[in-house]
Amino acid sequence: MRNVDRLCLAHFWVAFGAFLFACLIGTWQMWVRSPLGANIGTPGQYFMSVTAHGVSMAYVLTTFFIMGFGYFVAVTALNRPLPGRLWAWAAFWIALLGVVVTIIPIGLGKASVLFTFYPPLTASAWFYIGLVLVVAGSWIWCVLMLVAMSAWKREHPGQPVPLAMFATVANAVMWLWTTIGVAVQLVFQVIPAALGLVQTIDVGLARTLFSWTLHAIVYFWLIPAYIAFYTMVPRAAGGRLYSDTMGRLTFILFLIYSLPVGMHHLLMDPQHGNAMKFVQVLLTAFVAVPTLLTIFTITASLEIAGRLRGGRGLFGWIAALPWERPMVLATGLGFVMLGFGGFGGIINMGYGMNAMVHNTSWVTAHFHLIFGGSVVIMYFAIAYEIWPRLTGRDHMSLAPLRMQLWLWFVGMMVMTLPWHWLGLQGQWRRVANFNYADPIIAGWGPWVVVSLVGGFVLLISALLFVRNLAVLHRGTVVAVPRALYAVAVHPPKRVPAALNGFGLWNVLVLVLMVLAYGFPIAQFLIEPSPSAIVHRVR
Amino acid sequence: MTMSQSHERTPSDPHVLDQPWRLWATVAVMSTVLMGILLGVVVIPVVQGRGAGLDAFTAICRALGLLPGSPAQPQPLDRTPPTPVSQVVWTPDVLQILARADIAKGRAKVQEVCIACHGEAGVSPSPDFPHLAGQSGAAIYKQLHDYRTGSRVHPQMTDVAKALDESTIPDVAAYYAGQPQRNLNPVTLAESPRAIVNLIELGDPSRNIPPCAACHRAGAGGPIEAPVLAEQHAEYLIQQLKLYASGQRRNDVYARMRLIASRLIEEEMKGLAAYYRAGFR
């Protein structure tokens, strides 16, 4: 096994270990909030558990998976050794140390603040310091991705960077921009408060800085799924990518429009006027564009594959697709979840409609469906696709893989559709328990039980996923080397520098951020708002 | 120029190829954001403001948050003078004073005055006087202030607090707060009936009683002045709950404790007091 394979596998196993742990406690959380498990456990235990679940899923699973996947892409798409392998291992250990430093205060009940940084509630400083270490590790990864791409460009002057690597670097560049907001919030506000250096904190400013990070981070998690859509799915389906340019545009649009939109998370917050909220909501609408481009391009690519396989008629090509292949199946299921989740997100984005669903289960349902559903199912598909390349052993049978993907899809739909409905009924989120003796809340009970069933299905699927990968390590079938990345219908021979690098786009991001966040942040410095007393979880 | 054309063509100079991208990307991105600013800052506020009888300048300033937004119809002012139950205000200054209190000065004052009833280490010999060891400094500060201002009344403490120098109050509070921590999770030390534990951890929503632990846990969640109850004299706790229930003690902000205590029956008061008293060393 090559050293870089070990590097990737180490990242993936940390990611999926955290994932399995988070699935276990997530199911427990659903159980204690349902009428079946009412009054088991205390609110303290519940919030501790939610914190651990959120941190594991949103920070550990994602960051480690993305780093591991990035190293894999850098080596396989560029077909050259990874630069700075020792740095990569150092980044891994720094991030892993960060995970340990974060998990300990959570386990001691000193960090039950959920996984969002919303002062005045502050956790033990170690919680934040650990997460800073995780981010520091990911920054090293970003630099390595940039170095790998520029080294390749030097060796291949004038040639277009392979799309998979271009997209990975787009994600790295976006992540560097993204983490500025939360880094400023942590270093200047939250960590001093957690350490007791200050007694009050400007909550409005803290929430604004966190919003800077909060939406783009979601695209950081999402982009690996899109990389799979563009660069792996067309090949897995037996076709070609409809348009390479469309892919480049999509990742560029994610870079520029995922950042100046975070204030749509603050629509109900009083510290901003309506004008800047409107501007950011409008920009949010533009972030739907790359997703629509992707749906179009990938559907077109799949149609090419379906017709090459003999599909006829308006929809006949759909049936002709090789649905037995995990990557194709995951894409189909992922698109369905992306559809439902996307429509839900458009509701959240609207200033007026958000008011109806704000802080209800609708929001929880939305991000579970989009992230836990369409993104994570593509993480599974990627893992299934590249594990044989990392271990040299192939899957003995694809049936358990398909079963696992189907269970994940069914479980996610059964869990989140009732949550959407309950959100419309007004069921609030971030509470430890419901009083089902209350006649209004009693009506929610059956739907909560339905969603709990979905939760159990997800847990079974998660266990099956880890089993499928574990089995592979002891498998006897030798993997046959085969091409991974899709070729475009018209492979690009030469692309403009704008579609081969990020200089222009970084300038535009800077301008957009100044216009979208300049005044909202400056107002706190011009006229400081009343500060809140820091509440420290001890 | 479309991309499909650019693929076919062999460009002479990459800069020429890139020029339209720089131009049109900038135009596209800037026009979206400027359109957003035009609509959000000017058009919508002015049009909507007209309906609410606002001139254009006021409407734009309000949309930017430069002028306060207010209901279109002015609300009648409430002329009733406020009657705060406590004069303590948790301003940043007060919090800094508490954070920088002088423990040595506090100890000297304790040895001079408080020691008789509350003990040097904050362990009181009689259930009539609360233990103060490991108590929240903010809680001690607020109670001493409330005694001084008459928000809370006690035959001895009112005079003691009035005799204290204003500047020594934070020192005394910090001294007792720094005494050996009490066990903050008493349930691990004593078996309590399930109903009492439920009241503490879950409250009783049907009677609108929030969980005691929401405020009286060591960590965050409640108001800053919420006292630590663990290892307190049971008799003292029952007495205070009864004073709240009857309204004789009334220095709780928003009448929180008066509302809660008035909904508890005597057995519950005893059960809660027993729970919090558990395991005093």
PDB file of N, CA, C and O in Angstrom, chain B residues 49-111:
ATOM      1  N   GLY B  49     -42.152  52.432   2.355  1.00  0.00           N
ATOM      2  CA  GLY B  49     -42.220  53.527   3.324  1.00  0.00           C
ATOM      3  C   GLY B  49     -43.337  54.505   2.986  1.00  0.00           C
ATOM      4  O   GLY B  49     -43.957  55.079   3.884  1.00  0.00           O
ATOM      5  N   ARG B  50     -43.587  54.672   1.683  1.00  0.00           N
ATOM      6  CA  ARG B  50     -44.648  55.604   1.283  1.00  0.00           C
ATOM      7  C   ARG B  50     -45.984  55.165   1.866  1.00  0.00           C
ATOM      8  O   ARG B  50     -46.751  55.974   2.369  1.00  0.00           O
ATOM      9  N   GLY B  51     -46.213  53.837   1.838  1.00  0.00           N
ATOM     10  CA  GLY B  51     -47.462  53.320   2.409  1.00  0.00           C
ATOM     11  C   GLY B  51     -47.570  53.578   3.903  1.00  0.00           C
ATOM     12  O   GLY B  51     -48.656  53.704   4.450  1.00  0.00           O
ATOM     13  N   ALA B  52     -46.421  53.623   4.593  1.00  0.00           N
ATOM     14  CA  ALA B  52     -46.427  53.851   6.044  1.00  0.00           C
ATOM     15  C   ALA B  52     -46.241  55.327   6.377  1.00  0.00           C
ATOM     16  O   ALA B  52     -46.038  55.678   7.531  1.00  0.00           O
ATOM     17  N   GLY B  53     -46.296  56.185   5.337  1.00  0.00           N
ATOM     18  CA  GLY B  53     -46.198  57.622   5.580  1.00  0.00           C
ATOM     19  C   GLY B  53     -44.799  58.097   5.910  1.00  0.00           C
ATOM     20  O   GLY B  53     -44.622  59.074   6.628  1.00  0.00           O
ATOM     21  N   LEU B  54     -43.776  57.390   5.412  1.00  0.00           N
ATOM     22  CA  LEU B  54     -42.399  57.805   5.686  1.00  0.00           C
ATOM     23  C   LEU B  54     -41.830  58.510   4.465  1.00  0.00           C
ATOM     24  O   LEU B  54     -42.083  58.095   3.333  1.00  0.00           O
ATOM     25  N   ASP B  55     -41.029  59.567   4.704  1.00  0.00           N
ATOM     26  CA  ASP B  55     -40.348  60.180   3.564  1.00  0.00           C
ATOM     27  C   ASP B  55     -39.195  59.279   3.143  1.00  0.00           C
ATOM     28  O   ASP B  55     -38.771  58.385   3.892  1.00  0.00           O
ATOM     29  N   ALA B  56     -38.681  59.518   1.926  1.00  0.00           N
ATOM     30  CA  ALA B  56     -37.696  58.608   1.340  1.00  0.00           C
ATOM     31  C   ALA B  56     -36.449  58.487   2.209  1.00  0.00           C
ATOM     32  O   ALA B  56     -35.947  57.384   2.443  1.00  0.00           O
ATOM     33  N   PHE B  57     -35.949  59.632   2.733  1.00  0.00           N
ATOM     34  CA  PHE B  57     -34.711  59.609   3.511  1.00  0.00           C
ATOM     35  C   PHE B  57     -34.877  58.756   4.759  1.00  0.00           C
ATOM     36  O   PHE B  57     -34.050  57.889   5.085  1.00  0.00           O
ATOM     37  N   THR B  58     -35.984  58.970   5.490  1.00  0.00           N
ATOM     38  CA  THR B  58     -36.232  58.194   6.714  1.00  0.00           C
ATOM     39  C   THR B  58     -36.347  56.712   6.382  1.00  0.00           C
ATOM     40  O   THR B  58     -35.803  55.863   7.101  1.00  0.00           O
ATOM     41  N   ALA B  59     -37.042  56.422   5.274  1.00  0.00           N
ATOM     42  CA  ALA B  59     -37.249  55.014   4.929  1.00  0.00           C
ATOM     43  C   ALA B  59     -35.919  54.330   4.653  1.00  0.00           C
ATOM     44  O   ALA B  59     -35.684  53.207   5.119  1.00  0.00           O
ATOM     45  N   ILE B  60     -35.021  55.016   3.928  1.00  0.00           N
ATOM     46  CA  ILE B  60     -33.720  54.406   3.605  1.00  0.00           C
ATOM     47  C   ILE B  60     -32.887  54.241   4.875  1.00  0.00           C
ATOM     48  O   ILE B  60     -32.274  53.202   5.097  1.00  0.00           O
ATOM     49  N   CYS B  61     -32.891  55.255   5.712  1.00  0.00           N
ATOM     50  CA  CYS B  61     -32.120  55.162   6.958  1.00  0.00           C
ATOM     51  C   CYS B  61     -32.628  54.024   7.834  1.00  0.00           C
ATOM     52  O   CYS B  61     -31.845  53.313   8.474  1.00  0.00           O
ATOM     53  N   ARG B  62     -33.948  53.846   7.851  1.00  0.00           N
ATOM     54  CA  ARG B  62     -34.486  52.752   8.670  1.00  0.00           C
ATOM     55  C   ARG B  62     -34.113  51.405   8.082  1.00  0.00           C
ATOM     56  O   ARG B  62     -33.808  50.465   8.816  1.00  0.00           O
ATOM     57  N   ALA B  63     -34.127  51.313   6.749  1.00  0.00           N
ATOM     58  CA  ALA B  63     -33.774  50.036   6.126  1.00  0.00           C
ATOM     59  C   ALA B  63     -32.330  49.665   6.424  1.00  0.00           C
ATOM     60  O   ALA B  63     -31.989  48.496   6.549  1.00  0.00           O
ATOM     61  N   LEU B  64     -31.476  50.673   6.549  1.00  0.00           N
ATOM     62  CA  LEU B  64     -30.065  50.404   6.852  1.00  0.00           C
ATOM     63  C   LEU B  64     -29.824  50.237   8.347  1.00  0.00           C
ATOM     64  O   LEU B  64     -28.712  49.939   8.760  1.00  0.00           O
ATOM     65  N   GLY B  65     -30.863  50.485   9.148  1.00  0.00           N
ATOM     66  CA  GLY B  65     -30.688  50.372  10.588  1.00  0.00           C
ATOM     67  C   GLY B  65     -30.049  51.603  11.204  1.00  0.00           C
ATOM     68  O   GLY B  65     -29.602  51.565  12.340  1.00  0.00           O
ATOM     69  N   LEU B  66     -29.982  52.718  10.463  1.00  0.00           N
ATOM     70  CA  LEU B  66     -29.397  53.940  11.010  1.00  0.00           C
ATOM     71  C   LEU B  66     -30.391  54.694  11.885  1.00  0.00           C
ATOM     72  O   LEU B  66     -30.016  55.370  12.826  1.00  0.00           O
ATOM     73  N   LEU B  67     -31.668  54.578  11.541  1.00  0.00           N
ATOM     74  CA  LEU B  67     -32.724  55.127  12.389  1.00  0.00           C
ATOM     75  C   LEU B  67     -33.492  53.946  12.953  1.00  0.00           C
ATOM     76  O   LEU B  67     -33.632  52.932  12.278  1.00  0.00           O
ATOM     77  N   PRO B  68     -33.983  54.067  14.170  1.00  0.00           N
ATOM     78  CA  PRO B  68     -34.715  52.936  14.725  1.00  0.00           C
ATOM     79  C   PRO B  68     -36.009  52.693  13.963  1.00  0.00           C
ATOM     80  O   PRO B  68     -36.701  53.631  13.577  1.00  0.00           O
ATOM     81  N   GLY B  69     -36.314  51.454  13.733  1.00  0.00           N
ATOM     82  CA  GLY B  69     -37.605  51.118  13.158  1.00  0.00           C
ATOM     83  C   GLY B  69     -38.640  51.158  14.262  1.00  0.00           C
ATOM     84  O   GLY B  69     -38.344  50.854  15.402  1.00  0.00           O
ATOM     85  N   SER B  70     -39.844  51.575  13.947  1.00  0.00           N
ATOM     86  CA  SER B  70     -40.888  51.611  14.978  1.00  0.00           C
ATOM     87  C   SER B  70     -42.210  51.317  14.294  1.00  0.00           C
ATOM     88  O   SER B  70     -42.333  51.484  13.088  1.00  0.00           O
ATOM     89  N   PRO B  71     -43.197  50.909  15.037  1.00  0.00           N
ATOM     90  CA  PRO B  71     -44.490  50.662  14.415  1.00  0.00           C
ATOM     91  C   PRO B  71     -45.004  51.947  13.778  1.00  0.00           C
ATOM     92  O   PRO B  71     -44.745  53.044  14.275  1.00  0.00           O
ATOM     93  N   ALA B  72     -45.731  51.808  12.678  1.00  0.00           N
ATOM     94  CA  ALA B  72     -46.253  52.981  11.991  1.00  0.00           C
ATOM     95  C   ALA B  72     -47.192  53.755  12.904  1.00  0.00           C
ATOM     96  O   ALA B  72     -47.258  54.974  12.844  1.00  0.00           O
ATOM     97  N   GLN B  73     -47.919  53.037  13.752  1.00  0.00           N
ATOM     98  CA  GLN B  73     -48.795  53.702  14.707  1.00  0.00           C
ATOM     99  C   GLN B  73     -48.049  53.874  16.030  1.00  0.00           C
ATOM    100  O   GLN B  73     -47.642  52.888  16.624  1.00  0.00           O
ATOM    101  N   PRO B  74     -47.876  55.110  16.523  1.00  0.00           N
ATOM    102  CA  PRO B  74     -47.197  55.257  17.811  1.00  0.00           C
ATOM    103  C   PRO B  74     -48.000  54.596  18.937  1.00  0.00           C
ATOM    104  O   PRO B  74     -49.236  54.693  18.964  1.00  0.00           O
ATOM    105  N   GLN B  75     -47.278  53.881  19.801  1.00  0.00           N
ATOM    106  CA  GLN B  75     -47.945  53.199  20.908  1.00  0.00           C
ATOM    107  C   GLN B  75     -48.065  54.166  22.089  1.00  0.00           C
ATOM    108  O   GLN B  75     -47.171  54.975  22.324  1.00  0.00           O
ATOM    109  N   PRO B  76     -49.182  54.091  22.850  1.00  0.00           N
ATOM    110  CA  PRO B  76     -49.302  54.958  24.032  1.00  0.00           C
ATOM    111  C   PRO B  76     -48.222  54.616  25.054  1.00  0.00           C
ATOM    112  O   PRO B  76     -47.925  53.451  25.271  1.00  0.00           O
ATOM    113  N   LEU B  77     -47.633  55.645  25.632  1.00  0.00           N
ATOM    114  CA  LEU B  77     -46.573  55.412  26.614  1.00  0.00           C
ATOM    115  C   LEU B  77     -47.194  54.964  27.933  1.00  0.00           C
ATOM    116  O   LEU B  77     -48.268  55.426  28.320  1.00  0.00           O
ATOM    117  N   ASP B  78     -46.484  54.056  28.603  1.00  0.00           N
ATOM    118  CA  ASP B  78     -46.938  53.616  29.915  1.00  0.00           C
ATOM    119  C   ASP B  78     -46.382  54.587  30.945  1.00  0.00           C
ATOM    120  O   ASP B  78     -45.163  54.755  31.066  1.00  0.00           O
ATOM    121  N   ARG B  79     -47.271  55.259  31.671  1.00  0.00           N
ATOM    122  CA  ARG B  79     -46.824  56.284  32.630  1.00  0.00           C
ATOM    123  C   ARG B  79     -46.608  55.716  34.027  1.00  0.00           C
ATOM    124  O   ARG B  79     -46.217  56.443  34.929  1.00  0.00           O
ATOM    125  N   THR B  80     -46.908  54.426  34.223  1.00  0.00           N
ATOM    126  CA  THR B  80     -46.757  53.874  35.568  1.00  0.00           C
ATOM    127  C   THR B  80     -45.278  53.811  35.920  1.00  0.00           C
ATOM    128  O   THR B  80     -44.486  53.307  35.141  1.00  0.00           O
ATOM    129  N   PRO B  81     -44.895  54.355  37.082  1.00  0.00           N
ATOM    130  CA  PRO B  81     -43.482  54.291  37.433  1.00  0.00           C
ATOM    131  C   PRO B  81     -43.051  52.843  37.658  1.00  0.00           C
ATOM    132  O   PRO B  81     -43.811  52.060  38.248  1.00  0.00           O
ATOM    133  N   PRO B  82     -41.876  52.480  37.180  1.00  0.00           N
ATOM    134  CA  PRO B  82     -41.434  51.104  37.383  1.00  0.00           C
ATOM    135  C   PRO B  82     -41.101  50.833  38.841  1.00  0.00           C
ATOM    136  O   PRO B  82     -40.635  51.722  39.551  1.00  0.00           O
ATOM    137  N   THR B  83     -41.370  49.622  39.284  1.00  0.00           N
ATOM    138  CA  THR B  83     -41.032  49.252  40.657  1.00  0.00           C
ATOM    139  C   THR B  83     -40.141  48.018  40.613  1.00  0.00           C
ATOM    140  O   THR B  83     -40.630  46.899  40.733  1.00  0.00           O
ATOM    141  N   PRO B  84     -38.852  48.234  40.387  1.00  0.00           N
ATOM    142  CA  PRO B  84     -37.966  47.076  40.290  1.00  0.00           C
ATOM    143  C   PRO B  84     -37.878  46.327  41.616  1.00  0.00           C
ATOM    144  O   PRO B  84     -37.919  46.942  42.683  1.00  0.00           O
ATOM    145  N   VAL B  85     -37.791  44.987  41.506  1.00  0.00           N
ATOM    146  CA  VAL B  85     -37.705  44.190  42.735  1.00  0.00           C
ATOM    147  C   VAL B  85     -36.284  44.181  43.271  1.00  0.00           C
ATOM    148  O   VAL B  85     -36.047  43.756  44.381  1.00  0.00           O
ATOM    149  N   SER B  86     -35.340  44.627  42.446  1.00  0.00           N
ATOM    150  CA  SER B  86     -33.948  44.688  42.892  1.00  0.00           C
ATOM    151  C   SER B  86     -33.287  45.850  42.190  1.00  0.00           C
ATOM    152  O   SER B  86     -33.659  46.195  41.077  1.00  0.00           O
ATOM    153  N   GLN B  87     -32.304  46.471  42.866  1.00  0.00           N
ATOM    154  CA  GLN B  87     -31.610  47.610  42.251  1.00  0.00           C
ATOM    155  C   GLN B  87     -30.342  47.165  41.530  1.00  0.00           C
ATOM    156  O   GLN B  87     -29.654  47.987  40.933  1.00  0.00           O
ATOM    157  N   VAL B  88     -30.033  45.878  41.601  1.00  0.00           N
ATOM    158  CA  VAL B  88     -28.780  45.401  40.993  1.00  0.00           C
ATOM    159  C   VAL B  88     -28.942  45.319  39.477  1.00  0.00           C
ATOM    160  O   VAL B  88     -29.908  44.748  38.984  1.00  0.00           O
ATOM    161  N   VAL B  89     -28.005  45.911  38.769  1.00  0.00           N
ATOM    162  CA  VAL B  89     -28.000  45.830  37.306  1.00  0.00           C
ATOM    163  C   VAL B  89     -26.665  45.235  36.883  1.00  0.00           C
ATOM    164  O   VAL B  89     -25.609  45.695  37.323  1.00  0.00           O
ATOM    165  N   TRP B  90     -26.745  44.207  36.054  1.00  0.00           N
ATOM    166  CA  TRP B  90     -25.485  43.522  35.668  1.00  0.00           C
ATOM    167  C   TRP B  90     -24.838  44.237  34.491  1.00  0.00           C
ATOM    168  O   TRP B  90     -24.820  43.751  33.373  1.00  0.00           O
ATOM    169  N   THR B  91     -24.287  45.388  34.764  1.00  0.00           N
ATOM    170  CA  THR B  91     -23.578  46.109  33.706  1.00  0.00           C
ATOM    171  C   THR B  91     -22.173  45.517  33.548  1.00  0.00           C
ATOM    172  O   THR B  91     -21.683  44.836  34.463  1.00  0.00           O
ATOM    173  N   PRO B  92     -21.534  45.782  32.402  1.00  0.00           N
ATOM    174  CA  PRO B  92     -20.153  45.304  32.241  1.00  0.00           C
ATOM    175  C   PRO B  92     -19.248  45.766  33.376  1.00  0.00           C
ATOM    176  O   PRO B  92     -18.378  45.016  33.822  1.00  0.00           O
ATOM    177  N   ASP B  93     -19.479  46.991  33.891  1.00  0.00           N
ATOM    178  CA  ASP B  93     -18.634  47.490  34.980  1.00  0.00           C
ATOM    179  C   ASP B  93     -18.773  46.626  36.225  1.00  0.00           C
ATOM    180  O   ASP B  93     -17.795  46.246  36.855  1.00  0.00           O
ATOM    181  N   VAL B  94     -20.041  46.327  36.571  1.00  0.00           N
ATOM    182  CA  VAL B  94     -20.275  45.510  37.763  1.00  0.00           C
ATOM    183  C   VAL B  94     -19.600  44.150  37.597  1.00  0.00           C
ATOM    184  O   VAL B  94     -18.954  43.629  38.521  1.00  0.00           O
ATOM    185  N   LEU B  95     -19.734  43.571  36.403  1.00  0.00           N
ATOM    186  CA  LEU B  95     -19.147  42.251  36.173  1.00  0.00           C
ATOM    187  C   LEU B  95     -17.621  42.300  36.264  1.00  0.00           C
ATOM    188  O   LEU B  95     -16.994  41.382  36.785  1.00  0.00           O
ATOM    189  N   GLN B  96     -17.027  43.390  35.766  1.00  0.00           N
ATOM    190  CA  GLN B  96     -15.568  43.521  35.875  1.00  0.00           C
ATOM    191  C   GLN B  96     -15.153  43.663  37.335  1.00  0.00           C
ATOM    192  O   GLN B  96     -14.156  43.087  37.765  1.00  0.00           O
ATOM    193  N   ILE B  97     -15.946  44.451  38.094  1.00  0.00           N
ATOM    194  CA  ILE B  97     -15.618  44.627  39.521  1.00  0.00           C
ATOM    195  C   ILE B  97     -15.652  43.263  40.223  1.00  0.00           C
ATOM    196  O   ILE B  97     -14.770  42.920  41.006  1.00  0.00           O
ATOM    197  N   LEU B  98     -16.683  42.469  39.905  1.00  0.00           N
ATOM    198  CA  LEU B  98     -16.787  41.141  40.524  1.00  0.00           C
ATOM    199  C   LEU B  98     -15.615  40.260  40.122  1.00  0.00           C
ATOM    200  O   LEU B  98     -15.064  39.528  40.942  1.00  0.00           O
ATOM    201  N   ALA B  99     -15.240  40.351  38.832  1.00  0.00           N
ATOM    202  CA  ALA B  99     -14.168  39.474  38.340  1.00  0.00           C
ATOM    203  C   ALA B  99     -12.826  39.853  38.947  1.00  0.00           C
ATOM    204  O   ALA B  99     -11.941  39.017  39.066  1.00  0.00           O
ATOM    205  N   ARG B 100     -12.668  41.138  39.346  1.00  0.00           N
ATOM    206  CA  ARG B 100     -11.366  41.584  39.856  1.00  0.00           C
ATOM    207  C   ARG B 100     -11.392  41.824  41.358  1.00  0.00           C
ATOM    208  O   ARG B 100     -10.596  42.609  41.878  1.00  0.00           O
ATOM    209  N   ALA B 101     -12.308  41.163  42.061  1.00  0.00           N
ATOM    210  CA  ALA B 101     -12.427  41.400  43.500  1.00  0.00           C
ATOM    211  C   ALA B 101     -11.166  40.928  44.234  1.00  0.00           C
ATOM    212  O   ALA B 101     -10.447  40.071  43.749  1.00  0.00           O
ATOM    213  N   ASP B 102     -10.966  41.527  45.412  1.00  0.00           N
ATOM    214  CA  ASP B 102      -9.777  41.240  46.212  1.00  0.00           C
ATOM    215  C   ASP B 102     -10.148  40.237  47.303  1.00  0.00           C
ATOM    216  O   ASP B 102     -10.808  40.581  48.280  1.00  0.00           O
ATOM    217  N   ILE B 103      -9.694  39.008  47.136  1.00  0.00           N
ATOM    218  CA  ILE B 103     -10.098  37.945  48.050  1.00  0.00           C
ATOM    219  C   ILE B 103      -9.508  38.169  49.451  1.00  0.00           C
ATOM    220  O   ILE B 103     -10.148  37.900  50.462  1.00  0.00           O
ATOM    221  N   ALA B 104      -8.301  38.702  49.519  1.00  0.00           N
ATOM    222  CA  ALA B 104      -7.675  38.925  50.832  1.00  0.00           C
ATOM    223  C   ALA B 104      -8.487  39.940  51.649  1.00  0.00           C
ATOM    224  O   ALA B 104      -8.736  39.750  52.839  1.00  0.00           O
ATOM    225  N   LYS B 105      -8.927  41.001  50.975  1.00  0.00           N
ATOM    226  CA  LYS B 105      -9.764  41.989  51.675  1.00  0.00           C
ATOM    227  C   LYS B 105     -11.075  41.351  52.098  1.00  0.00           C
ATOM    228  O   LYS B 105     -11.610  41.630  53.174  1.00  0.00           O
ATOM    229  N   GLY B 106     -11.590  40.494  51.218  1.00  0.00           N
ATOM    230  CA  GLY B 106     -12.829  39.794  51.536  1.00  0.00           C
ATOM    231  C   GLY B 106     -12.670  38.937  52.779  1.00  0.00           C
ATOM    232  O   GLY B 106     -13.530  38.936  53.666  1.00  0.00           O
ATOM    233  N   ARG B 107     -11.530  38.214  52.860  1.00  0.00           N
ATOM    234  CA  ARG B 107     -11.319  37.338  54.020  1.00  0.00           C
ATOM    235  C   ARG B 107     -11.277  38.169  55.301  1.00  0.00           C
ATOM    236  O   ARG B 107     -11.883  37.809  56.315  1.00  0.00           O
ATOM    237  N   ALA B 108     -10.610  39.307  55.262  1.00  0.00           N
ATOM    238  CA  ALA B 108     -10.509  40.153  56.453  1.00  0.00           C
ATOM    239  C   ALA B 108     -11.895  40.584  56.926  1.00  0.00           C
ATOM    240  O   ALA B 108     -12.213  40.525  58.122  1.00  0.00           O
ATOM    241  N   LYS B 109     -12.736  40.957  55.973  1.00  0.00           N
ATOM    242  CA  LYS B 109     -14.081  41.402  56.340  1.00  0.00           C
ATOM    243  C   LYS B 109     -14.908  40.235  56.884  1.00  0.00           C
ATOM    244  O   LYS B 109     -15.655  40.376  57.861  1.00  0.00           O
ATOM    245  N   VAL B 110     -14.721  39.058  56.282  1.00  0.00           N
ATOM    246  CA  VAL B 110     -15.449  37.871  56.751  1.00  0.00           C
ATOM    247  C   VAL B 110     -15.043  37.554  58.180  1.00  0.00           C
ATOM    248  O   VAL B 110     -15.885  37.281  59.039  1.00  0.00           O
ATOM    249  N   GLN B 111     -13.739  37.618  58.451  1.00  0.00           N
ATOM    250  CA  GLN B 111     -13.277  37.291  59.801  1.00  0.00           C
ATOM    251  C   GLN B 111     -13.781  38.306  60.818  1.00  0.00           C
ATOM    252  O   GLN B 111     -13.962  37.996  61.986  1.00  0.00           O
TER     253      GLN B 111
END
